[in-house]
Coordinates of C-alpha atoms in Angstrom, one line a residue:
M1 CA -6.9 67.7 130.1
P2 CA -4.2 65.0 130.0
T3 CA -4.8 62.2 132.5
T4 CA -2.3 61.5 135.2
L5 CA -3.6 58.1 136.2
S6 CA -5.5 55.3 134.5
I7 CA -7.4 53.0 136.9
I8 CA -8.3 49.6 135.4
G9 CA -11.1 48.2 137.5
F10 CA -13.5 50.3 139.6
G11 CA -14.6 47.8 142.2
S12 CA -14.4 48.4 145.9
M13 CA -10.7 48.9 146.1
G14 CA -10.3 50.9 142.9
S15 CA -13.0 53.3 143.8
A16 CA -11.7 53.6 147.4
I17 CA -8.2 54.5 146.1
L18 CA -9.7 57.2 143.8
R19 CA -11.9 58.7 146.4
G20 CA -9.1 58.8 149.0
A21 CA -6.7 60.4 146.6
V22 CA -9.2 63.0 145.4
E23 CA -10.3 63.9 148.9
A24 CA -6.7 64.2 150.0
G25 CA -5.8 66.5 147.1
V26 CA -3.4 64.0 145.6
L27 CA -5.4 63.9 142.4
E28 CA -8.1 65.9 140.6
A29 CA -10.9 63.6 139.4
E30 CA -10.7 65.0 135.9
S31 CA -7.1 63.9 135.6
V32 CA -8.1 60.2 136.1
L33 CA -9.2 57.8 133.4
V34 CA -11.3 55.0 134.8
I35 CA -11.5 51.9 132.7
E36 CA -14.4 49.7 133.7
P37 CA -16.6 47.3 131.6
D38 CA -19.6 47.6 134.0
D39 CA -21.9 50.4 132.9
G40 CA -23.1 51.1 136.5
R41 CA -19.6 51.4 137.9
R42 CA -18.4 53.5 134.9
E43 CA -21.3 55.9 135.6
Q44 CA -20.2 56.2 139.2
A45 CA -16.8 57.3 138.1
R46 CA -18.3 59.7 135.6
R47 CA -20.3 61.3 138.4
L48 CA -17.2 61.8 140.4
G49 CA -15.7 63.8 137.5
C50 CA -13.4 61.2 136.0
V51 CA -12.8 60.5 132.3
V52 CA -14.3 57.0 131.7
S53 CA -14.0 54.3 129.1
A54 CA -14.8 50.6 128.7
E55 CA -11.7 50.1 126.5
A56 CA -8.5 49.1 128.3
R57 CA -6.3 50.1 125.3
F58 CA -6.6 53.7 126.4
A59 CA -4.8 53.0 129.7
W60 CA -1.4 53.7 128.1
D61 CA -2.4 57.4 127.6
S62 CA -1.5 58.1 131.2
P63 CA 2.0 58.0 132.7
H64 CA 0.7 55.9 135.6
V65 CA -1.6 52.8 135.5
L66 CA -3.2 51.2 138.4
L67 CA -4.2 47.5 137.9
A68 CA -7.2 47.1 140.3
V69 CA -8.6 43.9 138.9
K70 CA -8.7 40.3 140.1
P71 CA -5.6 38.3 139.1
Q72 CA -7.6 35.7 137.3
V73 CA -8.8 38.3 134.7
F74 CA -5.4 39.9 134.2
A75 CA -4.6 37.9 131.1
S76 CA -7.9 39.1 129.5
V77 CA -7.3 42.7 130.6
A78 CA -3.7 42.7 129.3
E79 CA -4.9 41.4 125.9
Q80 CA -7.4 44.3 125.8
M81 CA -4.7 46.8 126.8
G82 CA -2.5 45.7 123.9
P83 CA 1.3 46.1 124.0
A84 CA 2.9 48.8 126.1
P85 CA 4.3 51.7 124.1
A86 CA 7.9 50.6 123.5
A87 CA 9.2 54.0 122.4
S88 CA 8.3 55.8 125.6
D89 CA 10.4 56.1 128.7
G90 CA 8.1 53.6 130.3
V91 CA 4.8 53.7 132.0
I92 CA 4.7 53.1 135.8
V93 CA 2.2 50.3 136.5
T94 CA 1.1 49.7 140.0
S95 CA -0.6 46.3 140.6
I96 CA -2.7 45.4 143.6
M97 CA -3.3 41.9 142.3
A98 CA -2.3 39.3 144.9
G99 CA 0.0 36.6 143.9
L100 CA 1.2 37.9 140.5
S101 CA 4.8 38.8 140.6
S102 CA 6.1 41.9 138.9
A103 CA 8.2 39.8 136.5
A104 CA 5.1 37.9 135.4
I105 CA 3.2 41.2 135.0
R106 CA 6.0 42.8 133.0
Q107 CA 6.4 39.8 130.8
V108 CA 2.7 40.0 129.8
L109 CA 2.6 43.8 129.4
G110 CA 5.9 44.1 127.6
G111 CA 7.5 47.3 126.6
N112 CA 9.3 49.5 129.1
T113 CA 6.8 49.1 131.8
R114 CA 8.1 49.8 135.3
I115 CA 6.2 47.7 137.9
I116 CA 5.3 48.6 141.4
R117 CA 3.3 46.1 143.5
A118 CA 1.0 47.1 146.3
M119 CA -0.9 45.1 148.9
P120 CA -3.6 47.2 150.5
N121 CA -6.3 45.9 152.8
T122 CA -10.0 46.6 153.1
P123 CA -9.8 49.2 155.9
C124 CA -8.5 51.5 153.1
R125 CA -12.2 52.0 152.4
V126 CA -12.5 53.9 155.7
K127 CA -9.1 55.6 155.5
A128 CA -7.6 53.3 158.1
G129 CA -5.8 51.0 155.7
M130 CA -2.4 49.3 155.7
T131 CA -0.6 49.1 152.4
A132 CA 2.8 47.5 151.6
L133 CA 4.6 48.6 148.5
A134 CA 7.4 46.8 146.7
I135 CA 9.6 48.1 143.8
G136 CA 9.3 45.5 141.0
E137 CA 10.7 44.6 137.6
G138 CA 11.8 47.6 135.5
A139 CA 11.1 50.1 138.2
R140 CA 13.6 52.7 139.2
S141 CA 14.4 54.4 142.5
G142 CA 11.7 57.1 143.0
D143 CA 9.0 55.3 140.9
E144 CA 7.2 54.5 144.1
H145 CA 6.7 58.1 145.1
F146 CA 3.3 58.5 143.3
P147 CA 1.9 55.2 144.5
V148 CA 3.0 56.0 148.0
M149 CA 1.0 59.3 147.9
L150 CA -2.0 57.4 146.5
F151 CA -2.1 54.8 149.3
A152 CA -1.0 57.2 152.1
S153 CA -4.3 59.0 151.4
M154 CA -6.1 55.9 152.8
G155 CA -3.9 55.0 155.8
R156 CA -0.3 53.9 156.4
V157 CA 2.3 52.7 153.9
V158 CA 5.4 50.7 154.4
K159 CA 7.9 49.6 151.8
V160 CA 9.2 46.0 151.6
E161 CA 11.1 43.7 149.3
E162 CA 8.8 42.0 146.8
H163 CA 9.4 38.5 148.1
L164 CA 7.9 39.6 151.4
L165 CA 4.6 40.5 149.9
H166 CA 3.4 36.9 150.6
A167 CA 4.0 37.5 154.3
V168 CA 2.3 40.9 154.1
T169 CA -0.7 39.3 152.5
A170 CA -1.0 36.9 155.4
V171 CA -0.6 39.5 158.2
S172 CA -2.3 42.7 156.9
G173 CA -4.0 41.7 153.7
S174 CA -6.0 38.9 155.3
G175 CA -5.7 40.4 158.8
P176 CA -9.0 42.2 158.9
A177 CA -10.8 38.9 158.7
Y178 CA -8.9 37.7 161.8
V179 CA -10.1 40.7 163.7
F180 CA -13.6 40.3 162.4
L181 CA -13.6 36.7 163.7
L182 CA -12.5 37.9 167.1
A183 CA -15.2 40.6 167.1
E184 CA -17.8 37.9 166.1
S185 CA -16.6 35.6 168.9
M186 CA -16.6 38.3 171.6
E187 CA -20.1 39.3 170.5
Q188 CA -21.5 35.7 170.7
A189 CA -19.7 35.1 174.1
G190 CA -21.3 38.3 175.4
I191 CA -24.7 37.0 174.5
Q192 CA -24.0 33.7 176.2
A193 CA -23.0 35.7 179.3
G194 CA -26.5 37.2 179.4
L195 CA -26.2 40.4 177.3
D196 CA -28.7 41.3 174.6
H197 CA -27.4 41.2 171.0
H198 CA -27.1 45.0 170.5
T199 CA -25.2 45.6 173.8
A200 CA -22.9 42.7 173.2
R201 CA -22.1 43.9 169.7
T202 CA -21.5 47.5 170.8
L203 CA -19.2 46.4 173.6
A204 CA -17.2 44.1 171.4
Y205 CA -16.8 46.4 168.4
Q206 CA -16.0 49.5 170.4
T207 CA -13.5 47.6 172.5
I208 CA -11.6 46.4 169.4
L209 CA -11.7 50.0 168.0
G210 CA -10.3 51.5 171.2
A211 CA -7.6 48.8 171.6
G212 CA -6.5 49.4 168.0
R213 CA -6.2 53.1 168.6
M214 CA -4.1 52.4 171.7
L215 CA -1.8 50.2 169.7
T216 CA -1.2 52.9 167.1
A217 CA -1.1 55.9 169.4
D218 CA 2.2 57.7 169.9
G219 CA 1.2 60.4 172.4
D220 CA 2.8 63.7 171.5
G221 CA 4.8 62.0 168.6
S222 CA 8.1 62.0 170.6
H223 CA 8.1 58.2 171.2
A224 CA 7.1 55.0 169.5
P225 CA 3.7 53.4 170.2
V226 CA 3.6 51.0 173.2
S227 CA 3.9 47.4 172.3
A228 CA 1.0 45.0 172.4
D229 CA 2.7 43.0 175.0
A230 CA 3.2 46.0 177.3
L231 CA -0.4 47.1 176.9
R232 CA -1.7 43.6 177.7
T233 CA 0.5 43.5 180.8
Q234 CA -0.8 46.9 181.9
V235 CA -4.4 45.8 181.8
T236 CA -3.9 42.4 183.4
S237 CA -4.1 42.4 187.2
P238 CA -2.8 39.2 188.9
G239 CA -5.7 37.0 189.9
G240 CA -8.2 39.3 188.2
T241 CA -10.8 38.8 185.5
T242 CA -8.5 39.5 182.6
A243 CA -5.9 37.1 183.9
A244 CA -8.6 34.4 184.1
A245 CA -9.6 35.0 180.5
L246 CA -6.0 35.1 179.3
E247 CA -5.2 31.8 181.1
V248 CA -7.8 30.1 178.9
F249 CA -6.3 31.7 175.8
F250 CA -2.8 30.5 176.6
E251 CA -4.0 27.0 177.7
A252 CA -5.6 26.7 174.2
E253 CA -2.3 27.9 172.7
F254 CA -3.9 31.0 171.1
P255 CA -0.6 32.6 170.0
Q256 CA 0.4 29.4 168.3
I257 CA -3.0 29.1 166.6
V258 CA -2.6 32.6 165.2
A259 CA 0.9 31.9 164.0
E260 CA -0.2 28.7 162.3
A261 CA -3.1 30.6 160.6
I262 CA -0.8 33.3 159.3
L263 CA 1.7 30.9 158.0
A264 CA -1.1 28.9 156.3
A265 CA -2.2 32.2 154.6
R266 CA 1.4 32.9 153.6
D267 CA 1.9 29.5 152.1
R268 CA -1.4 29.8 150.1
A269 CA -0.2 33.1 148.8
V270 CA 3.0 31.5 147.6
E271 CA 0.9 28.7 145.9
L272 CA -1.3 31.2 144.1
G273 CA 1.7 33.1 142.8
R274 CA 3.2 30.0 141.0

C-alpha cells in the first residue's frame, strides 16, 4: 500500500500526531511511514500498524513529509534524506521545528519541496492542543489542507503569517509552562494556607481546568466565548476575597510580568532562528 505520510522522528510529538490522526480517521496507520533511528520507538510505530524504517532516504516515497525532529539534528537528518526528487511536482514538507525558517529548510532539502511550518504545543498529547500553521517557501494555496487535518485531530488550528510564528511560540508554544507554574504556585500556597498536599493539588489543578473550559466555551455555538476580562469581572465581588487576591497581583504588576516573559520568549525564538 502506498504511503500518504512519512513521519521523521517518533518522539512525543510525532507519536501524538500519528495517534490523533489515526483515531480521528484522518489517516490509516498502514499508510504512514515512520522513520526513526531508535529501535524501541520504531517498534512502537510497528505495533500501531505503520510501515517503519531507520533510513530517512525513504521519506520521499510519500507525498507528505512531517519533520518531527529537533532543529539541532535537522542538518544530519537532511543529509540522510538526500536531495528531494527534482522531477516531481514537489513534496509537501511540514516542519514542527522551532526557529528554522521555511526558506532555510527548503534551501537544505532542495528540489521542489513545498514547505509548511507548524507550531503545536504539548497539550496536543491529550487532544487539547493549539497549533499555528504558516504557508512557507514553495508552498501553494491549498497545501495546508492536509496538515490542518492532521493537527485539528489534536485540538485547535489557526493560520498565521510565518513571521508571526516567533510570537506564537512565545504565547502558545511555551504557554503550557506558564500555566504549570501557576498551578504549582497555587498548590504550594494552598499548603501554606493549611491544606494537605493532595487537597491543595486537586483544588488548584481542577480550578485551572474549569477556568480553561469557561474561556473556550461558546454556549450553543451562536456567540463567541466570553473574554477573560469579562469572566474575571464576573467572579470578583467588590471588597471580597477574590478582589483581595487580585489587588496583590496588580500591585506586583502581574500583567506586566507576563508580558515581559512572553516578549522574552519571543526574542529568544528570534535569536534561535538566526
